Short mmCIF file of C-alpha atoms in Angstrom, two decimals:
data_model
loop_
_atom_site.label_atom_id
_atom_site.label_comp_id
_atom_site.label_asym_id
_atom_site.label_seq_id
_atom_site.Cartn_x
_atom_site.Cartn_y
_atom_site.Cartn_z
CA MET H 1 110.88 93.41 97.32
CA THR H 2 108.33 90.50 98.20
CA THR H 3 107.71 89.43 101.57
CA THR H 4 105.51 86.86 103.02
CA SER H 5 103.24 87.24 105.04
CA PRO H 6 99.92 84.69 106.62
CA SER H 7 97.98 86.53 103.89
CA ASP H 8 100.21 84.75 101.30
CA GLU H 9 100.08 81.38 102.36
CA ILE H 10 95.68 81.43 102.44
CA ALA H 11 95.90 83.62 98.56
CA ARG H 12 98.64 81.27 97.64
CA PRO H 13 98.46 80.50 93.75
CA LYS H 14 97.93 76.76 92.41
CA LEU H 15 100.56 75.02 90.61
CA ARG H 16 98.01 74.23 87.62
CA GLY H 17 97.22 75.24 83.78
CA ALA H 18 99.58 77.92 82.75
CA ASN H 19 101.78 77.39 86.17
CA LEU H 20 101.83 73.84 85.69
CA ARG H 21 103.44 74.37 81.70
CA LEU H 22 105.86 76.59 83.09
CA LEU H 23 107.47 74.54 85.26
CA ILE H 24 107.19 71.32 83.20
CA GLY H 25 108.83 73.29 80.82
CA MET H 26 111.41 74.86 82.54
CA PHE H 27 112.99 71.80 83.63
CA PRO H 28 114.56 70.36 79.89
CA ALA H 29 115.85 74.09 79.28
CA ASN H 30 117.82 74.17 82.47
CA VAL H 31 118.98 70.96 81.80
CA GLY H 32 119.98 71.75 78.09
CA MET H 33 121.71 74.92 79.13
CA TYR H 34 123.42 73.35 81.75
CA LEU H 35 124.31 69.84 80.03
CA LEU H 36 126.64 72.64 77.90
CA TRP H 37 128.62 74.48 81.19
CA GLY H 38 128.76 70.79 83.18
CA ALA H 39 130.56 69.13 79.74
CA ILE H 40 132.76 71.76 78.81
CA PRO H 41 134.77 73.76 80.93
CA GLY H 42 134.75 70.94 83.56
CA ILE H 43 135.84 68.61 80.65
CA LEU H 44 136.47 69.38 76.98
CA LEU H 45 137.99 72.38 77.65
CA PRO H 46 140.87 71.03 79.94
CA LEU H 47 141.06 67.76 77.87
CA GLN H 48 141.84 69.57 74.76
CA ILE H 49 144.17 72.35 76.49
CA GLU H 50 146.21 69.75 78.04
CA GLU H 51 146.16 67.97 74.20
CA ILE H 52 148.62 70.97 73.14
CA ASP H 53 150.33 71.81 75.79
CA PRO H 54 150.21 69.08 79.14
CA ALA H 55 153.11 70.44 81.22
CA ASN H 56 151.36 73.96 81.40
CA LYS H 57 147.68 72.86 81.43
CA ALA H 58 146.81 74.66 84.90
CA GLY H 59 148.27 77.89 83.95
CA ASN H 60 146.84 77.55 80.63
CA LEU H 61 143.55 76.85 81.52
CA ALA H 62 143.29 79.74 83.75
CA VAL H 63 144.21 82.19 81.37
CA VAL H 64 141.49 81.04 78.76
CA ALA H 65 139.03 80.38 81.34
CA THR H 66 138.82 83.81 83.07
CA ILE H 67 139.29 85.54 79.68
CA GLY H 68 136.03 83.46 79.15
CA ALA H 69 134.58 84.31 82.57
CA PHE H 70 134.75 87.98 82.14
CA ALA H 71 133.66 87.86 78.77
CA ALA H 72 130.33 86.14 80.84
CA MET H 73 129.97 88.59 83.26
CA LEU H 74 130.01 90.76 80.95
CA ALA H 75 127.59 89.42 78.46
CA GLN H 76 124.74 88.48 80.62
CA PRO H 77 123.74 91.91 82.45
CA LEU H 78 124.00 93.91 78.70
CA ALA H 79 121.64 90.59 78.10
CA GLY H 80 118.97 91.81 80.50
CA THR H 81 119.28 94.85 79.75
CA ILE H 82 118.51 95.02 75.91
CA SER H 83 115.90 92.02 76.71
CA ASP H 84 113.99 94.03 79.36
CA ARG H 85 113.63 96.46 76.38
CA THR H 86 112.64 94.22 73.78
CA ARG H 87 109.44 94.17 71.92
CA THR H 88 108.07 91.26 69.53
CA ARG H 89 105.28 89.28 69.00
CA PHE H 90 106.77 86.55 71.52
CA GLY H 91 107.80 88.39 74.35
CA ARG H 92 110.89 89.99 75.50
CA ARG H 93 113.38 86.96 76.46
CA ALA H 94 112.43 84.48 73.80
CA PRO H 95 114.27 86.02 70.86
CA TRP H 96 117.62 86.16 72.75
CA ILE H 97 116.97 82.62 73.98
CA VAL H 98 116.89 81.75 70.81
CA GLY H 99 119.08 84.02 69.73
CA GLY H 100 122.07 83.17 72.09
CA ALA H 101 121.65 79.61 71.75
CA LEU H 102 122.15 79.21 67.65
CA THR H 103 124.91 81.93 67.82
CA GLY H 104 126.75 80.04 70.71
CA GLY H 105 126.40 76.65 68.65
CA LEU H 106 128.21 78.36 65.81
CA ALA H 107 130.81 79.62 67.79
CA LEU H 108 131.39 75.71 69.56
CA VAL H 109 131.56 74.90 65.86
CA GLY H 110 134.57 77.33 65.42
CA LEU H 111 135.72 76.21 69.47
CA ALA H 112 136.06 72.34 67.78
CA SER H 113 138.58 73.04 64.70
CA ALA H 114 140.22 75.03 67.36
CA ASN H 115 144.44 73.85 67.67
CA THR H 116 145.72 76.63 69.60
CA LEU H 117 145.83 78.77 72.81
CA VAL H 118 144.84 81.72 70.71
CA GLN H 119 142.27 80.35 68.91
CA ILE H 120 140.73 78.45 71.52
CA ALA H 121 140.81 81.33 73.75
CA ILE H 122 139.13 83.11 71.01
CA ALA H 123 135.98 80.49 70.39
CA TRP H 124 135.63 79.77 74.34
CA THR H 125 135.36 83.91 74.35
CA ILE H 126 132.55 84.35 71.80
CA THR H 127 130.86 81.10 72.71
CA GLN H 128 130.36 82.35 76.56
CA ILE H 129 128.93 85.55 75.46
CA ALA H 130 126.19 84.34 73.13
CA TYR H 131 124.96 81.82 75.92
CA ASN H 132 125.00 84.75 78.28
CA PHE H 133 122.68 86.43 76.34
CA ALA H 134 120.08 83.28 76.57
CA GLN H 135 120.46 82.46 80.33
CA GLY H 136 120.37 86.07 81.05
CA PRO H 137 117.19 86.12 80.06
CA LEU H 138 115.52 82.04 80.78
CA GLY H 139 116.76 83.01 84.08
CA ALA H 140 114.59 86.39 84.03
CA ILE H 141 111.41 83.48 83.12
CA MET H 142 110.36 82.82 86.89
CA PRO H 143 110.25 87.27 88.45
CA ASP H 144 108.71 87.97 85.40
CA ARG H 145 105.97 85.05 85.45
CA VAL H 146 105.74 83.52 88.11
CA PRO H 147 103.52 84.49 91.47
CA ALA H 148 106.54 84.87 94.53
CA ALA H 149 104.38 82.26 96.44
CA LEU H 150 105.10 79.19 93.77
CA ARG H 151 108.91 80.78 93.13
CA GLY H 152 110.74 78.34 96.13
CA THR H 153 109.51 75.24 93.66
CA PHE H 154 110.09 76.46 90.19
CA ALA H 155 113.77 77.34 91.80
CA ALA H 156 113.90 73.23 92.70
CA VAL H 157 112.81 72.48 89.60
CA SER H 158 115.44 74.81 88.24
CA GLY H 159 118.36 73.79 90.11
CA LEU H 160 117.48 70.52 89.33
CA GLY H 161 117.89 70.75 85.96
CA LEU H 162 120.78 73.32 86.43
CA MET H 163 122.48 70.36 88.52
CA LEU H 164 121.47 67.39 86.24
CA GLY H 165 122.66 69.06 83.15
CA ALA H 166 125.95 70.66 84.68
CA MET H 167 126.89 66.86 86.43
CA GLY H 168 125.06 64.83 83.18
CA GLY H 169 127.10 67.11 81.24
CA GLN H 170 130.20 66.00 82.83
CA ILE H 171 129.68 62.67 83.29
CA ALA H 172 128.44 62.85 79.01
CA ALA H 173 131.41 64.19 78.19
CA THR H 174 133.67 61.80 79.14
CA GLY H 175 132.69 59.66 76.86
CA PHE H 176 133.88 61.98 73.87
CA ALA H 177 137.34 62.25 75.54
CA GLU H 178 138.73 61.07 72.29
CA ASN H 179 136.74 62.98 69.91
CA ILE H 180 136.55 66.12 71.01
CA SER H 181 134.89 68.09 68.60
CA ALA H 182 131.61 65.48 68.29
CA GLY H 183 131.41 66.70 72.26
CA TYR H 184 131.38 70.04 71.50
CA LEU H 185 128.82 69.66 68.60
CA THR H 186 126.63 66.93 70.12
CA PHE H 187 126.33 69.92 73.11
CA ALA H 188 125.22 72.58 71.11
CA GLY H 189 122.38 70.53 68.70
CA ILE H 190 120.55 69.78 72.50
CA THR H 191 121.58 73.27 74.50
CA LEU H 192 119.86 74.71 71.05
CA ILE H 193 117.01 72.09 70.78
CA ALA H 194 116.03 72.15 74.62
CA LEU H 195 115.39 76.23 74.36
CA THR H 196 113.76 76.44 71.10
CA LEU H 197 111.20 73.55 72.56
CA PHE H 198 110.58 75.50 76.05
CA VAL H 199 110.02 78.40 73.31
CA LEU H 200 107.57 76.90 71.20
CA PHE H 201 105.78 75.15 74.18
CA CYS H 202 105.82 77.67 77.00
CA PRO H 203 105.02 81.32 74.59
CA ASP H 204 104.99 84.62 76.06
CA ARG H 205 102.68 87.54 75.21
CA ASP H 206 103.29 89.50 72.47
CA ASN H 207 104.22 92.99 73.76
CA ARG H 208 104.89 95.04 71.18
CA GLY H 209 101.56 97.09 72.76
CA GLU H 210 103.58 98.01 75.44
CA GLU H 211 105.80 101.29 75.90
CA ARG H 212 109.10 101.05 74.89
CA ARG H 213 111.33 102.37 77.32
CA PRO H 214 114.59 104.70 75.58
CA PHE H 215 117.80 102.85 75.25
CA SER H 216 120.50 104.88 75.94
CA LEU H 217 124.35 104.76 77.13
CA ALA H 218 123.24 105.65 80.83
CA ALA H 219 121.32 102.56 80.53
CA LEU H 220 123.87 100.63 79.27
CA LEU H 221 126.55 101.57 81.83
CA HIS H 222 123.77 100.87 84.22
CA SER H 223 123.55 97.35 83.00
CA PHE H 224 126.52 96.16 85.20
CA TRP H 225 125.48 98.69 88.72
CA PHE H 226 122.62 98.14 91.23
CA ASN H 227 122.83 100.33 94.36
CA PRO H 228 123.16 98.87 97.22
CA ARG H 229 122.95 101.71 99.65
CA ARG H 230 119.36 101.68 97.89
CA HIS H 231 118.81 98.21 97.93
CA PRO H 232 120.88 96.68 101.15
CA ASP H 233 118.90 93.36 100.56
CA LEU H 234 120.12 92.51 97.21
CA GLY H 235 123.59 93.71 97.86
CA TRP H 236 123.38 90.77 100.81
CA ALA H 237 122.25 88.32 97.81
CA PHE H 238 124.21 89.20 96.03
CA LEU H 239 127.57 89.24 98.29
CA GLY H 240 126.40 85.14 99.69
CA ARG H 241 125.79 84.09 95.96
CA LEU H 242 130.02 85.77 95.17
CA LEU H 243 131.49 84.37 98.11
CA LEU H 244 129.77 80.50 97.81
CA TYR H 245 130.71 80.60 94.29
CA LEU H 246 134.07 81.65 94.54
CA GLY H 247 134.87 78.83 97.29
CA TYR H 248 133.07 76.56 94.99
CA PHE H 249 134.55 77.38 91.41
CA LEU H 250 138.49 77.58 93.59
CA VAL H 251 138.19 73.30 93.67
CA SER H 252 135.33 73.08 90.97
CA GLY H 253 137.53 74.05 87.91
CA TYR H 254 139.87 72.14 88.75
CA GLN H 255 138.39 69.21 89.79
CA LEU H 256 139.83 66.87 86.62
CA TYR H 257 143.76 67.99 87.14
CA ILE H 258 142.70 67.74 91.62
CA LEU H 259 142.02 64.13 90.42
CA GLN H 260 145.13 63.43 88.03
CA GLU H 261 147.73 64.97 90.59
CA HIS H 262 146.24 65.54 94.73
CA ILE H 263 144.58 62.70 94.72
CA GLY H 264 147.27 60.50 92.05
CA LEU H 265 145.00 59.13 89.55
CA GLY H 266 147.07 60.49 86.33
CA ASP H 267 145.33 58.85 83.71
CA ASP H 268 142.80 57.01 84.97
CA ALA H 269 141.43 60.41 86.44
CA VAL H 270 138.80 60.99 83.28
CA ALA H 271 137.13 57.69 83.84
CA PHE H 272 136.84 58.90 88.05
CA VAL H 273 134.56 62.11 87.38
CA PRO H 274 131.41 59.48 85.75
CA VAL H 275 131.41 57.97 89.11
CA LEU H 276 131.94 61.64 90.84
CA GLY H 277 129.09 63.20 89.02
CA VAL H 278 126.41 60.38 89.50
CA ALA H 279 126.91 59.94 93.60
CA ALA H 280 126.36 63.65 93.47
CA LEU H 281 123.30 63.70 91.15
CA VAL H 282 121.88 61.25 93.46
CA THR H 283 122.03 64.11 96.42
CA THR H 284 121.42 66.54 94.45
CA LEU H 285 118.19 65.18 93.63
CA ILE H 286 117.44 65.06 97.15
CA ALA H 287 118.00 68.32 98.22
CA THR H 288 116.94 70.12 95.34
CA VAL H 289 112.97 67.98 95.32
CA VAL H 290 113.05 68.61 99.09
CA GLY H 291 114.59 72.02 99.58
CA GLY H 292 112.84 74.52 97.29
CA PRO H 293 109.41 73.90 97.98
CA LEU H 294 110.04 72.88 102.32
CA SER H 295 111.39 76.51 101.36
CA ASP H 296 107.40 77.63 100.50
CA ARG H 297 106.15 75.83 102.71
CA PHE H 298 108.02 77.23 106.13
CA GLY H 299 107.87 80.97 104.17
CA ARG H 300 111.72 80.58 105.23
CA ARG H 301 115.02 81.15 102.63
CA ARG H 302 117.53 82.16 104.77
CA ILE H 303 117.96 79.46 106.80
CA PHE H 304 118.14 77.40 103.84
CA VAL H 305 121.07 78.89 102.19
CA PHE H 306 123.08 79.88 105.30
CA ALA H 307 122.86 75.77 105.81
CA ALA H 308 124.30 74.90 102.23
CA SER H 309 127.22 76.92 102.72
CA VAL H 310 127.30 74.67 105.79
CA ILE H 311 127.24 71.13 104.85
CA CYS H 312 129.73 72.36 100.97
CA ALA H 313 132.36 73.55 103.47
CA VAL H 314 132.42 70.46 105.71
CA ALA H 315 132.15 68.70 102.16
CA LEU H 316 135.46 70.35 101.14
CA VAL H 317 137.14 69.33 104.56
CA ILE H 318 136.90 66.20 103.05
CA PRO H 319 139.33 65.83 100.61
CA TRP H 320 141.39 67.77 101.85
CA VAL H 321 142.32 65.52 105.12
CA LEU H 322 141.53 62.60 102.93
CA PRO H 323 143.66 62.33 99.41
CA THR H 324 141.72 59.45 98.00
CA LYS H 325 139.13 57.70 95.81
CA THR H 326 137.04 57.27 98.58
CA GLY H 327 137.20 61.33 100.23
CA MET H 328 136.62 62.57 96.71
CA LEU H 329 133.63 60.09 96.75
CA LEU H 330 132.20 61.30 99.58
CA TYR H 331 132.55 64.72 99.12
CA ALA H 332 130.73 64.15 95.72
CA VAL H 333 127.56 63.09 97.93
CA ILE H 334 127.88 65.95 100.78
CA SER H 335 128.71 68.64 98.54
CA GLY H 336 126.07 67.23 96.08
CA PHE H 337 123.44 67.81 98.96
CA GLY H 338 124.69 71.17 100.00
CA PHE H 339 125.12 72.64 96.38
CA GLY H 340 121.73 70.98 95.25
CA LEU H 341 119.86 72.68 98.17
CA PHE H 342 121.43 76.06 97.57
CA GLN H 343 120.82 75.86 94.31
CA ALA H 344 116.89 75.37 94.82
CA VAL H 345 116.58 78.05 97.41
CA ASP H 346 119.19 80.76 96.28
CA THR H 347 117.06 81.53 93.69
CA ALA H 348 114.16 82.34 94.97
CA LEU H 349 115.32 83.58 97.36
CA ILE H 350 116.83 86.95 94.58
CA THR H 351 113.67 86.87 93.07
CA GLU H 352 112.03 88.27 96.23
CA VAL H 353 115.25 91.13 96.44
CA LEU H 354 114.63 92.53 93.53
CA PRO H 355 114.46 96.34 93.19
CA ALA H 356 111.98 96.82 90.34
CA GLN H 357 109.73 94.81 87.63
CA GLU H 358 110.57 96.41 84.66
CA ASP H 359 114.41 96.20 85.13
CA PHE H 360 113.80 92.01 86.23
CA ALA H 361 116.56 91.36 83.91
CA LYS H 362 119.44 93.72 84.50
CA ASP H 363 119.05 93.01 87.88
CA ILE H 364 119.03 88.95 87.72
CA GLY H 365 122.00 89.76 85.59
CA VAL H 366 123.51 91.51 87.80
CA VAL H 367 123.33 89.64 90.26
CA ASN H 368 124.45 86.69 88.21
CA ILE H 369 127.73 88.61 87.93
CA ALA H 370 127.78 87.26 91.70
CA ALA H 371 128.13 83.48 89.32
CA THR H 372 130.30 84.68 87.02
CA LEU H 373 132.45 86.75 88.40
CA PRO H 374 134.32 83.59 90.14
CA GLN H 375 134.74 82.00 87.51
CA VAL H 376 136.72 85.14 86.19
CA VAL H 377 138.37 84.82 89.70
CA ALA H 378 138.59 81.51 90.75
CA PRO H 379 141.06 80.09 87.64
CA GLY H 380 143.13 82.51 87.89
CA ALA H 381 144.10 82.70 91.81
CA ALA H 382 143.72 79.25 91.99
CA GLY H 383 146.28 78.74 89.38
CA ALA H 384 148.72 81.08 91.44
CA ILE H 385 147.81 79.01 94.81
CA VAL H 386 148.81 75.99 92.68
CA VAL H 387 152.15 76.88 91.29
CA ALA H 388 152.96 79.49 94.07
CA LEU H 389 152.69 76.75 96.97
CA GLY H 390 153.37 73.69 94.87
CA GLY H 391 150.16 71.69 95.00
CA TYR H 392 146.16 71.75 94.85
CA SER H 393 145.64 71.14 98.97
CA PRO H 394 145.91 75.17 99.45
CA LEU H 395 142.80 74.93 97.61
CA PHE H 396 140.15 73.27 100.24
CA PRO H 397 141.40 75.75 103.41
CA VAL H 398 140.52 78.37 101.25
CA GLY H 399 137.40 77.01 99.24
CA ILE H 400 135.97 76.62 103.30
CA ALA H 401 136.65 79.71 104.12
CA LEU H 402 135.05 81.48 101.42
CA MET H 403 131.72 79.18 101.85
CA LEU H 404 130.34 79.91 105.05
CA LEU H 405 131.06 84.29 104.80
CA GLY H 406 128.76 83.24 101.84
CA GLY H 407 126.08 81.43 104.28
CA LEU H 408 126.66 84.02 107.09
CA ALA H 409 126.28 86.94 104.09
CA VAL H 410 122.64 86.37 104.17
CA VAL H 411 121.80 86.73 107.83
CA PRO H 412 121.00 90.80 107.65
CA ILE H 413 118.68 90.43 104.81
CA LYS H 414 115.46 91.66 106.13
CA SER H 415 112.76 91.89 103.03
CA VAL H 416 112.85 87.58 102.71
CA ARG H 417 113.10 85.65 105.91
#
């Protein structure tokens, strides 16, 4: 595990040369990856499902999203275990990053032609598996190749790419509301190009000479587990991310339907999504650019993560008590700042509590279950709440409680300030 000390500050590496090239390269790679995650589950997939059965759209979206997210939850740790053991002239991550993007693009071709709920569920599940085989190894680049003292800055740039991609994807996807298939193909192409260019311009070293680690059934099963008693700091970091993401996806996963029914926009909801996206993007940029470098400068991560959780919780209060376009706009601005701050710092915090260098991708994959598991649980839970209580309003107080608990979970971490 890595801790910050005065000697670390004195020996702080410079952001130049290979470090600077990698920093620049990671930005478009993350934008390309998350454009897809913002566009498809947030806009294109709900619209496609709504076209098939408008009366049951909430329940159908919950089923499809839950199946796909469960597949993603299993795929990313497995991808990490496999890539940790990969030996090629291009390093251990590149083949999976490019291969996952290519396979995912082909799956989106299938999704574009799907016209039944079963076909959509199958195509979306394959899409999730493929792109998580790319995303898992991409996430391991930071602990692989970035000095610990620069990880706050790198996490800020990665978080900036994430949020810019996710929000930009939502905004851009609204332009394909009348041609969903074209949207799927467009985002598949962008992601493939972005990840391929990253691998070409930020190449890893040839690792064929490294010792080949055995791949066994035990290693496969270990892909989905770490011992929180042996590594309590990683356990607390996992719990914090899990709770905060759960609170976030409980509401954001149903944003389009919330706008349609809770806010009362009906068919005008799609046109309002870009407005929210732009508003959130501005504050996200500010929080991300400022938060990561500040956490590097002060050598502190936990206080920033806790502050982010409080800000996100406050944001959820507004549309709960003010179900109007103004309330949603304020929510977008404040939650954009809070979630941007969280993404900028939490990623750096995670890399500093990873137990073993030889298992970086596997452990990141396990920790990322904390981001994908909420996508498994949230749609079903949110759908049950909406159906049982007859509206979207109860989603907000539940999300608030989860956000605050997520911030409190990082307080017991000892190895990172």
